[in-house]
Short mmCIF file of C-alpha atoms and ligand atoms in Angstrom, two decimals:
data_model
loop_
_atom_site.label_atom_id
_atom_site.label_comp_id
_atom_site.label_asym_id
_atom_site.label_seq_id
_atom_site.Cartn_x
_atom_site.Cartn_y
_atom_site.Cartn_z
CA MET E 1 3.04 70.34 -14.34
CA PRO E 2 3.19 69.95 -10.20
CA PRO E 3 5.13 67.03 -9.41
CA ARG E 4 3.68 63.49 -9.66
CA SER E 5 3.73 63.00 -5.65
CA ILE E 6 1.67 66.39 -5.33
CA VAL E 7 -0.80 65.47 -8.17
CA SER E 8 -1.30 61.74 -6.52
CA ARG E 9 -2.07 63.51 -2.71
CA CYS E 10 -4.37 65.74 -4.13
CA SER E 11 -6.53 64.42 -6.91
CA PRO E 12 -9.12 61.84 -6.47
CA PRO E 13 -7.17 59.04 -7.20
CA LEU E 14 -6.85 57.77 -10.24
CA VAL E 15 -6.31 53.89 -9.45
CA ARG E 16 -9.11 51.07 -8.42
CA SER E 17 -8.64 50.93 -4.65
CA LEU E 18 -8.29 47.10 -4.84
CA VAL E 19 -5.02 48.25 -7.17
CA ARG E 20 -3.58 51.06 -4.68
CA ASP E 21 -3.65 48.07 -1.90
CA LEU E 22 -2.13 45.14 -3.85
CA LYS E 23 0.98 43.74 -2.95
CA PRO E 24 2.30 42.20 -6.23
CA TYR E 25 4.41 39.01 -7.12
CA THR E 26 7.91 39.08 -6.18
CA PRO E 27 10.12 37.81 -8.69
CA GLY E 28 13.51 36.37 -7.77
CA GLU E 29 15.91 38.49 -8.54
CA GLN E 30 17.84 38.54 -12.16
CA PRO E 31 21.14 40.37 -11.36
CA LYS E 32 23.64 40.94 -14.13
CA ILE E 33 26.73 40.18 -11.86
CA PRO E 34 29.72 38.89 -13.79
CA GLY E 35 30.28 35.40 -12.25
CA LEU E 36 27.49 35.46 -10.66
CA ILE E 37 26.63 31.65 -9.50
CA LYS E 38 22.83 31.95 -10.01
CA LEU E 39 21.07 29.58 -8.14
CA ASN E 40 17.71 31.52 -7.11
CA THR E 41 14.96 30.89 -9.79
CA ASN E 42 15.35 27.25 -10.43
CA GLU E 43 15.81 27.84 -14.01
CA ASN E 44 17.61 24.74 -15.71
CA PRO E 45 21.46 25.39 -15.61
CA TYR E 46 21.81 23.76 -19.53
CA PRO E 47 21.01 25.62 -22.66
CA PRO E 48 17.84 24.46 -24.59
CA SER E 49 18.82 21.70 -27.42
CA PRO E 50 20.56 22.52 -30.22
CA LYS E 51 17.76 21.86 -32.26
CA VAL E 52 15.28 24.52 -30.43
CA LEU E 53 18.04 26.75 -30.79
CA ALA E 54 18.23 26.22 -34.76
CA ALA E 55 14.64 26.26 -35.49
CA THR E 56 13.74 29.49 -33.29
CA LYS E 57 16.78 31.69 -35.59
CA ALA E 58 15.41 30.27 -38.61
CA ALA E 59 12.30 31.28 -37.39
CA VAL E 60 12.99 35.00 -37.63
CA ASP E 61 12.53 36.63 -41.07
CA GLY E 62 10.07 38.82 -42.36
CA ARG E 63 6.89 36.79 -41.46
CA PHE E 64 7.52 38.65 -37.78
CA ARG E 65 4.76 41.17 -39.46
CA LEU E 66 1.98 38.37 -39.29
CA TYR E 67 0.37 37.62 -35.94
CA PRO E 68 0.95 33.86 -34.68
CA ASN E 69 -1.61 31.37 -34.54
CA PRO E 70 -3.95 32.31 -32.18
CA THR E 71 -4.45 28.78 -30.38
CA ALA E 72 -0.95 27.48 -30.62
CA GLN E 73 -2.87 25.00 -32.88
CA ALA E 74 0.47 22.70 -34.43
CA LEU E 75 1.76 23.35 -30.42
CA ARG E 76 -1.32 21.83 -29.18
CA GLU E 77 -1.51 19.21 -31.70
CA ALA E 78 1.96 17.68 -30.62
CA LEU E 79 1.22 18.11 -26.86
CA ALA E 80 -2.26 16.09 -27.82
CA ARG E 81 0.03 13.73 -29.02
CA MET E 82 2.45 13.10 -26.02
CA HIS E 83 -0.23 13.54 -23.35
CA ARG E 84 -2.88 10.76 -25.75
CA CYS E 85 -5.17 12.93 -25.60
CA THR E 86 -7.02 15.59 -28.13
CA PRO E 87 -6.03 19.28 -28.80
CA ASP E 88 -9.14 20.40 -27.30
CA HIS E 89 -7.98 19.21 -23.98
CA ILE E 90 -4.92 21.71 -24.18
CA ILE E 91 -4.60 25.44 -23.90
CA VAL E 92 -1.44 27.13 -24.16
CA GLY E 93 -0.86 30.15 -22.26
CA ASN E 94 2.27 32.86 -21.99
CA GLY E 95 3.78 30.73 -19.37
CA SER E 96 1.93 28.34 -16.99
CA ASP E 97 1.45 31.81 -15.03
CA GLU E 98 -1.20 33.08 -17.33
CA VAL E 99 -2.84 29.71 -17.53
CA LEU E 100 -2.95 30.01 -13.74
CA ALA E 101 -4.36 33.40 -14.17
CA MET E 102 -6.68 32.49 -16.58
CA ALA E 103 -8.41 30.06 -13.98
CA VAL E 104 -8.87 32.39 -11.27
CA ARG E 105 -10.73 34.57 -13.76
CA ALA E 106 -12.99 31.53 -14.92
CA PHE E 107 -13.53 29.90 -11.99
CA ALA E 108 -13.35 32.12 -8.91
CA ASP E 109 -16.13 34.57 -8.28
CA PRO E 110 -14.71 38.15 -6.65
CA ALA E 111 -15.88 38.12 -3.17
CA ILE E 112 -18.39 40.27 -2.81
CA ALA E 113 -20.33 37.50 -5.17
CA VAL E 114 -20.19 34.59 -2.63
CA PRO E 115 -21.03 33.85 0.97
CA ARG E 116 -18.72 35.25 4.07
CA LYS E 117 -19.42 31.67 5.94
CA GLY E 118 -20.28 27.62 5.12
CA PRO E 119 -19.58 25.72 2.14
CA GLY E 120 -17.89 27.67 -0.87
CA ARG E 121 -17.03 30.47 1.60
CA CYS E 122 -13.79 29.82 0.28
CA VAL E 123 -13.08 31.25 -3.31
CA VAL E 124 -9.30 30.56 -4.32
CA GLN E 125 -7.49 27.52 -2.38
CA PHE E 126 -4.05 26.29 -2.24
CA PHE E 127 -1.57 24.65 0.60
CA ASP E 128 0.74 27.19 2.61
CA PRO E 129 3.65 27.13 1.48
CA SER E 130 3.38 26.81 -1.71
CA TYR E 131 3.81 29.20 -4.95
CA SER E 132 3.41 32.30 -3.84
CA LEU E 133 1.96 33.85 -7.35
CA TYR E 134 -1.69 32.45 -6.00
CA PRO E 135 -2.70 34.67 -3.21
CA VAL E 136 -1.51 37.60 -5.66
CA LEU E 137 -3.71 36.21 -8.81
CA ALA E 138 -6.68 35.78 -6.24
CA ASP E 139 -6.25 39.48 -4.92
CA ILE E 140 -6.07 40.70 -8.39
CA HIS E 141 -9.40 39.48 -8.87
CA GLY E 142 -10.57 40.36 -5.71
CA ALA E 143 -11.65 37.10 -4.80
CA ARG E 144 -11.09 35.42 -1.02
CA SER E 145 -7.88 33.31 -0.64
CA ASN E 146 -7.75 30.53 1.81
CA PRO E 147 -3.91 29.49 2.24
CA VAL E 148 -4.09 25.96 4.49
CA PRO E 149 -1.07 24.65 6.12
CA LEU E 150 1.04 21.86 5.21
CA ASN E 151 2.29 19.78 7.70
CA PRO E 152 5.46 20.72 9.40
CA ASP E 153 7.22 18.24 7.05
CA PHE E 154 5.11 19.59 4.09
CA SER E 155 2.91 16.50 3.30
CA ILE E 156 -0.32 17.31 2.46
CA PRO E 157 -2.45 16.47 5.44
CA SER E 158 -4.64 13.09 5.19
CA LEU E 159 -8.37 13.29 4.02
CA LYS E 160 -9.23 12.85 7.86
CA GLU E 161 -6.77 15.39 8.94
CA LEU E 162 -8.22 18.25 6.51
CA LYS E 163 -11.73 17.14 7.63
CA ARG E 164 -11.24 17.41 11.08
CA ALA E 165 -9.26 20.54 10.89
CA LYS E 166 -12.15 22.14 9.10
CA GLN E 167 -9.72 24.84 7.27
CA TRP E 168 -9.64 23.07 3.94
CA ASP E 169 -12.95 24.07 1.98
CA PHE E 170 -13.76 21.06 0.05
CA SER E 171 -16.63 23.06 -1.90
CA ALA E 172 -14.13 26.04 -2.83
CA ALA E 173 -14.38 27.16 -6.09
CA LEU E 174 -10.76 26.60 -7.27
CA SER E 175 -8.35 24.79 -5.37
CA ILE E 176 -4.59 25.02 -6.57
CA ILE E 177 -2.02 22.19 -5.20
CA THR E 178 1.63 22.52 -6.61
CA THR E 179 3.06 19.24 -6.91
CA PRO E 180 5.92 18.39 -6.43
CA ASN E 181 5.46 21.29 -3.92
CA ALA E 182 7.59 24.36 -4.06
CA PRO E 183 9.25 25.76 -2.27
CA SER E 184 9.74 22.91 -0.28
CA GLY E 185 10.64 20.20 -3.32
CA ARG E 186 8.51 17.47 -1.76
CA GLY E 187 6.46 15.16 -3.91
CA TYR E 188 3.28 14.07 -3.53
CA ALA E 189 1.50 10.53 -4.42
CA THR E 190 -1.36 10.70 -7.26
CA SER E 191 -2.93 8.20 -4.91
CA GLN E 192 -3.18 10.87 -2.56
CA LEU E 193 -3.89 13.33 -5.17
CA GLU E 194 -6.43 11.86 -6.23
CA GLU E 195 -8.49 11.02 -3.21
CA LEU E 196 -8.31 14.72 -2.61
CA CYS E 197 -9.99 15.53 -6.44
CA LEU E 198 -12.48 12.84 -5.68
CA LEU E 199 -13.91 14.83 -3.00
CA HIS E 200 -14.11 18.29 -4.95
CA GLN E 201 -16.89 19.13 -7.31
CA LYS E 202 -15.50 22.44 -8.28
CA VAL E 203 -12.28 22.81 -10.00
CA VAL E 204 -8.84 21.52 -9.01
CA VAL E 205 -5.86 22.74 -10.69
CA LEU E 206 -2.52 20.38 -10.30
CA ASP E 207 0.34 22.67 -10.60
CA GLU E 208 3.45 20.20 -12.17
CA ALA E 209 5.94 22.97 -12.89
CA TYR E 210 8.60 20.49 -11.81
CA VAL E 211 6.95 16.99 -12.65
CA ASP E 212 9.96 15.87 -14.62
CA PHE E 213 12.03 15.88 -11.52
CA ALA E 214 9.86 13.95 -9.62
CA GLU E 215 8.68 10.11 -9.45
CA GLN E 216 5.08 10.16 -10.47
CA ASN E 217 2.81 12.61 -12.09
CA ALA E 218 -1.01 13.50 -12.21
CA LEU E 219 -1.45 13.53 -15.58
CA ALA E 220 -4.01 10.86 -15.80
CA LEU E 221 -5.79 12.50 -13.20
CA ALA E 222 -6.76 15.63 -16.00
CA LEU E 223 -7.89 13.02 -18.49
CA LYS E 224 -9.91 10.88 -16.10
CA HIS E 225 -11.30 13.50 -14.08
CA PRO E 226 -13.83 16.39 -15.74
CA ASN E 227 -13.05 18.77 -12.70
CA VAL E 228 -9.01 18.53 -12.34
CA LEU E 229 -6.76 20.31 -14.78
CA VAL E 230 -2.96 19.98 -14.91
CA ALA E 231 -0.77 22.73 -15.50
CA ARG E 232 2.50 22.07 -17.17
CA THR E 233 5.73 24.64 -18.06
CA PHE E 234 8.21 24.84 -20.34
CA SER E 235 10.14 26.82 -18.26
CA LYS E 236 11.98 24.74 -15.73
CA ALA E 237 12.60 21.47 -17.47
CA TYR E 238 12.87 22.52 -20.53
CA SER E 239 15.33 25.52 -20.28
CA LEU E 240 12.58 27.99 -21.98
CA CYS E 241 11.82 30.58 -18.98
CA PHE E 242 12.58 33.38 -21.68
CA GLN E 243 9.93 32.50 -24.01
CA ARG E 244 7.28 31.72 -21.71
CA VAL E 245 5.03 29.06 -22.74
CA GLY E 246 2.80 26.73 -20.46
CA TYR E 247 -0.22 25.14 -20.52
CA PHE E 248 -3.23 23.06 -19.25
CA VAL E 249 -4.40 19.84 -20.03
CA GLY E 250 -7.95 18.54 -18.82
CA HIS E 251 -11.63 18.06 -19.93
CA PRO E 252 -12.63 19.87 -22.78
CA ASP E 253 -15.00 21.79 -21.34
CA LEU E 254 -13.09 23.50 -18.73
CA ILE E 255 -10.76 24.41 -21.23
CA ALA E 256 -13.19 26.19 -23.83
CA ALA E 257 -14.14 28.03 -20.83
CA LEU E 258 -11.03 29.30 -20.86
CA HIS E 259 -10.33 29.74 -24.62
CA LYS E 260 -13.32 32.04 -24.17
CA ILE E 261 -11.36 34.32 -22.34
CA ARG E 262 -7.96 34.09 -23.44
CA ASP E 263 -6.36 37.08 -25.30
CA SER E 264 -6.58 36.65 -29.21
CA TYR E 265 -2.54 36.05 -29.76
CA ASN E 266 -1.71 35.18 -26.16
CA VAL E 267 1.11 32.78 -27.02
CA ASN E 268 3.77 34.77 -29.25
CA GLY E 269 5.13 33.03 -32.40
CA ILE E 270 9.01 32.27 -31.27
CA GLY E 271 7.65 30.64 -28.56
CA GLN E 272 5.43 28.60 -30.10
CA VAL E 273 8.40 27.56 -32.44
CA ALA E 274 10.63 26.71 -29.76
CA ALA E 275 8.44 24.63 -27.46
CA LEU E 276 7.32 22.76 -30.44
CA ALA E 277 10.84 21.92 -31.48
CA THR E 278 11.43 20.71 -27.79
CA LEU E 279 9.09 18.16 -28.66
CA ASP E 280 11.22 16.99 -31.05
CA ASP E 281 14.03 16.60 -29.33
CA LEU E 282 13.08 14.84 -25.85
CA PRO E 283 15.92 12.85 -25.41
CA TYR E 284 18.14 15.58 -25.29
CA TYR E 285 16.28 16.91 -21.98
CA GLN E 286 15.75 13.49 -20.42
CA ALA E 287 19.28 13.24 -20.38
CA ASN E 288 19.54 16.65 -18.55
CA PHE E 289 16.71 15.34 -16.06
CA ARG E 290 19.17 12.42 -14.98
CA THR E 291 22.27 15.10 -14.55
CA ILE E 292 20.23 17.20 -12.45
CA LYS E 293 18.78 14.38 -10.54
CA ALA E 294 22.25 13.16 -9.76
CA THR E 295 23.60 16.17 -9.13
CA ARG E 296 20.87 16.72 -6.10
CA GLU E 297 21.51 13.78 -4.56
CA LYS E 298 25.20 14.45 -4.52
CA LEU E 299 24.51 18.12 -3.45
CA SER E 300 22.07 16.59 -0.95
CA ARG E 301 24.60 14.48 0.57
CA GLU E 302 27.51 17.03 0.66
CA LEU E 303 25.18 19.90 2.33
CA THR E 304 24.06 17.48 5.08
CA LEU E 305 27.36 16.46 5.86
CA LEU E 306 28.14 20.30 6.45
CA GLY E 307 25.30 20.22 9.29
CA PHE E 308 22.67 21.45 6.98
CA ARG E 309 19.03 20.06 7.18
CA VAL E 310 18.21 19.10 3.56
CA LEU E 311 14.49 18.26 2.75
CA PRO E 312 13.80 15.47 0.43
CA SER E 313 13.11 16.83 -2.91
CA GLN E 314 11.69 15.71 -6.29
CA THR E 315 11.74 18.82 -7.92
CA ASN E 316 15.40 20.87 -9.34
CA PHE E 317 15.96 22.90 -6.21
CA LEU E 318 16.69 22.04 -2.35
CA LEU E 319 15.42 23.56 0.50
CA VAL E 320 17.67 23.36 3.43
CA ARG E 321 17.99 24.75 6.78
CA PRO E 322 21.28 26.15 7.17
CA PRO E 323 23.79 25.43 10.60
CA GLN E 324 25.15 28.38 12.69
CA TYR E 325 24.00 31.66 10.93
CA PRO E 326 20.02 32.34 10.57
CA ALA E 327 19.14 31.40 6.94
CA GLU E 328 18.81 35.29 5.88
CA THR E 329 22.60 36.04 6.96
CA TRP E 330 23.78 32.87 4.77
CA LEU E 331 21.16 34.46 1.88
CA GLN E 332 24.20 37.68 2.46
CA LYS E 333 27.18 35.95 3.22
CA LEU E 334 26.83 33.49 0.13
CA ARG E 335 26.10 36.32 -2.14
CA GLU E 336 29.39 37.74 -1.29
CA ARG E 337 30.91 35.04 -2.03
CA LYS E 338 28.91 35.34 -5.35
CA VAL E 339 26.84 32.45 -5.15
CA LEU E 340 23.26 33.83 -5.19
CA VAL E 341 20.16 31.25 -3.51
CA ARG E 342 16.75 32.30 -2.76
CA TRP E 343 15.38 32.94 0.86
CA PHE E 344 11.82 33.67 1.65
CA SER E 345 10.65 36.00 4.82
CA ALA E 346 7.31 33.88 5.00
CA PRO E 347 6.98 32.44 8.35
CA LEU E 348 6.60 28.54 7.63
CA ILE E 349 10.07 28.81 5.73
CA GLN E 350 12.08 31.70 6.87
CA ASP E 351 14.35 29.22 8.53
CA TYR E 352 15.54 28.11 5.29
CA LEU E 353 17.08 28.40 2.18
CA ARG E 354 16.02 27.32 -1.11
CA ILE E 355 18.94 26.26 -3.46
CA THR E 356 18.09 25.73 -7.72
CA ILE E 357 20.34 22.44 -8.79
CA GLY E 358 22.85 23.85 -11.15
CA THR E 359 25.67 22.22 -13.04
CA PRO E 360 28.00 19.81 -10.97
CA GLU E 361 30.19 22.55 -11.09
CA GLU E 362 27.73 25.21 -9.67
CA ALA E 363 26.88 22.70 -7.06
CA ALA E 364 30.45 22.36 -6.28
CA ALA E 365 30.89 26.39 -6.07
CA LEU E 366 28.48 26.10 -3.43
CA VAL E 367 29.75 23.70 -1.28
CA LYS E 368 32.94 25.27 -1.34
CA ALA E 369 31.67 28.77 -0.32
CA ALA E 370 29.40 27.04 2.31
CA LYS E 371 32.70 25.33 3.65
CA GLY E 372 34.40 28.47 3.50
CA LEU E 373 31.90 30.46 6.06
CA LEU E 374 31.24 27.58 8.27
CA LYS E 375 35.43 27.56 8.68
CA ALA E 376 35.02 31.48 9.14
CA ALA E 377 32.20 31.19 11.92
C1 PLP I 401 8.05 28.54 -12.09
C2 PLP I 401 6.76 28.37 -11.62
C3 PLP I 401 5.57 28.05 -12.54
C4 PLP I 401 5.47 29.25 -13.51
O1 PLP I 401 5.91 28.77 -14.60
P1 PLP I 401 5.62 29.85 -16.31
O2 PLP I 401 5.75 28.77 -17.00
O3 PLP I 401 7.14 30.09 -16.25
O4 PLP I 401 5.13 31.11 -15.82
C5 PLP I 401 4.57 28.10 -12.02
N1 PLP I 401 4.23 27.26 -10.81
C6 PLP I 401 5.02 26.60 -10.29
C7 PLP I 401 4.70 25.99 -8.56
C8 PLP I 401 6.56 27.30 -10.34
O5 PLP I 401 7.69 27.38 -9.69
#
C-alpha cells in the first residue's frame, strides 16, 4: 500500500468537493488537565440531581440489548405536560444540535435549487454573532447562509432597521435566532421576537439553549404560530451535556416533517431515562439556576471593578472585554494559571473573552488569576 498522502494526491478524489472544502465546527476544548478550572464550554458546574444519577444507574442492565423507544415517547409525553401541549408538538434529538441539523435538512433547499437574487435568495439565515454551528449546518447541506449583523451592543436591529438595511431576508426558508444570544449573553424580549416572527411566512427557529438563566422565554410563540419552532436542550441548564438530549416544540405539521427525516433510533436509551428523571426533580435545578445567576451578578461586579467591560448577561456565561492585554493574550495567560475560558477569532468578538459561570469558588479563582495578571502588567 502506498502512503495515504500519495493516494489522495494521485487518485480521483473519493470525497465530494463540498465535503473536501468544508470547514467543520470547532467545539470548545475538553482538556483533561488536573486542577484546571474549566470555564470554556458553558457546562453547568453542578452535577445532575442524585435522582437522575440513580435512575440512570438503575437502567444499566441486560436491557442494553434492546432498541430504545424510537420517538422518545415517555419523554415527549412528560415534556408535553410541562409545556402544556401534546406530544405531537415535540421532537427529541441527540442534543439540540441534531434537531437544528434536521431543520436545515427539512426546511432549506440546497443553493443550486434557489434563485441567487430576490426574496427567498437566502436559505439559512441567522444573526452574527450567534451560534457558530448554524453556518456549518448550512454548508454541510449545500445551502446558502445569510449572516446578518446584530447591533454593536448585540441587540437585534428594530424591524425598521432590518427593512431599511435590506440584508435580512423576510422570506428566507429558515431563520434561526439564538435567544438569549450566544456568545454575547444578551436577552431578547418575547414581544420583539414575536413581531419578527409575524413578518415571516417561512420557518423561524428560536434557539433557547440558555433560556433557564433568562428573564423571559418565547415558548408560547411555538404554540401560537405555525411557523415557529423553539429549540431547548438538557445540556446546559440541566447538567446533561454528556447524554445529548435536546428537542423542538412547535406546530404538529412541522414536527411531523422532522420525524420523517429522523434517524430511527436517534435518542439513546440512557439519555431518554436521564432526561425523564430530570423532569421529575425540577426544584433541584431551579435552585442551581438561582445560584448560577447570583454568581454571575457577583462575578460581573468584580470584573467590572478590575476594568473589564462586562456585557449584560441572561445566560450562564459572560462576554467581557478585558483591559491591558489583547483578549487572545488573556486566554493564554489565564490558561497558564489553570483557568480555561473561550476566545473567538471572529472579527466582531475578537476583543472579548467568553467566561462560563462556574461555582462561586471557580469564579473567585478566575478573579484572583485576573488580579494577579493585572498586577504583573
Ligand atoms: C450548546 C448550544 C446548543 C447545543 O446544545 P446540545 O443540546 O448540547 O446539542 C444549541 N444552541 C446553542 C446556542 C448552544 O449554545
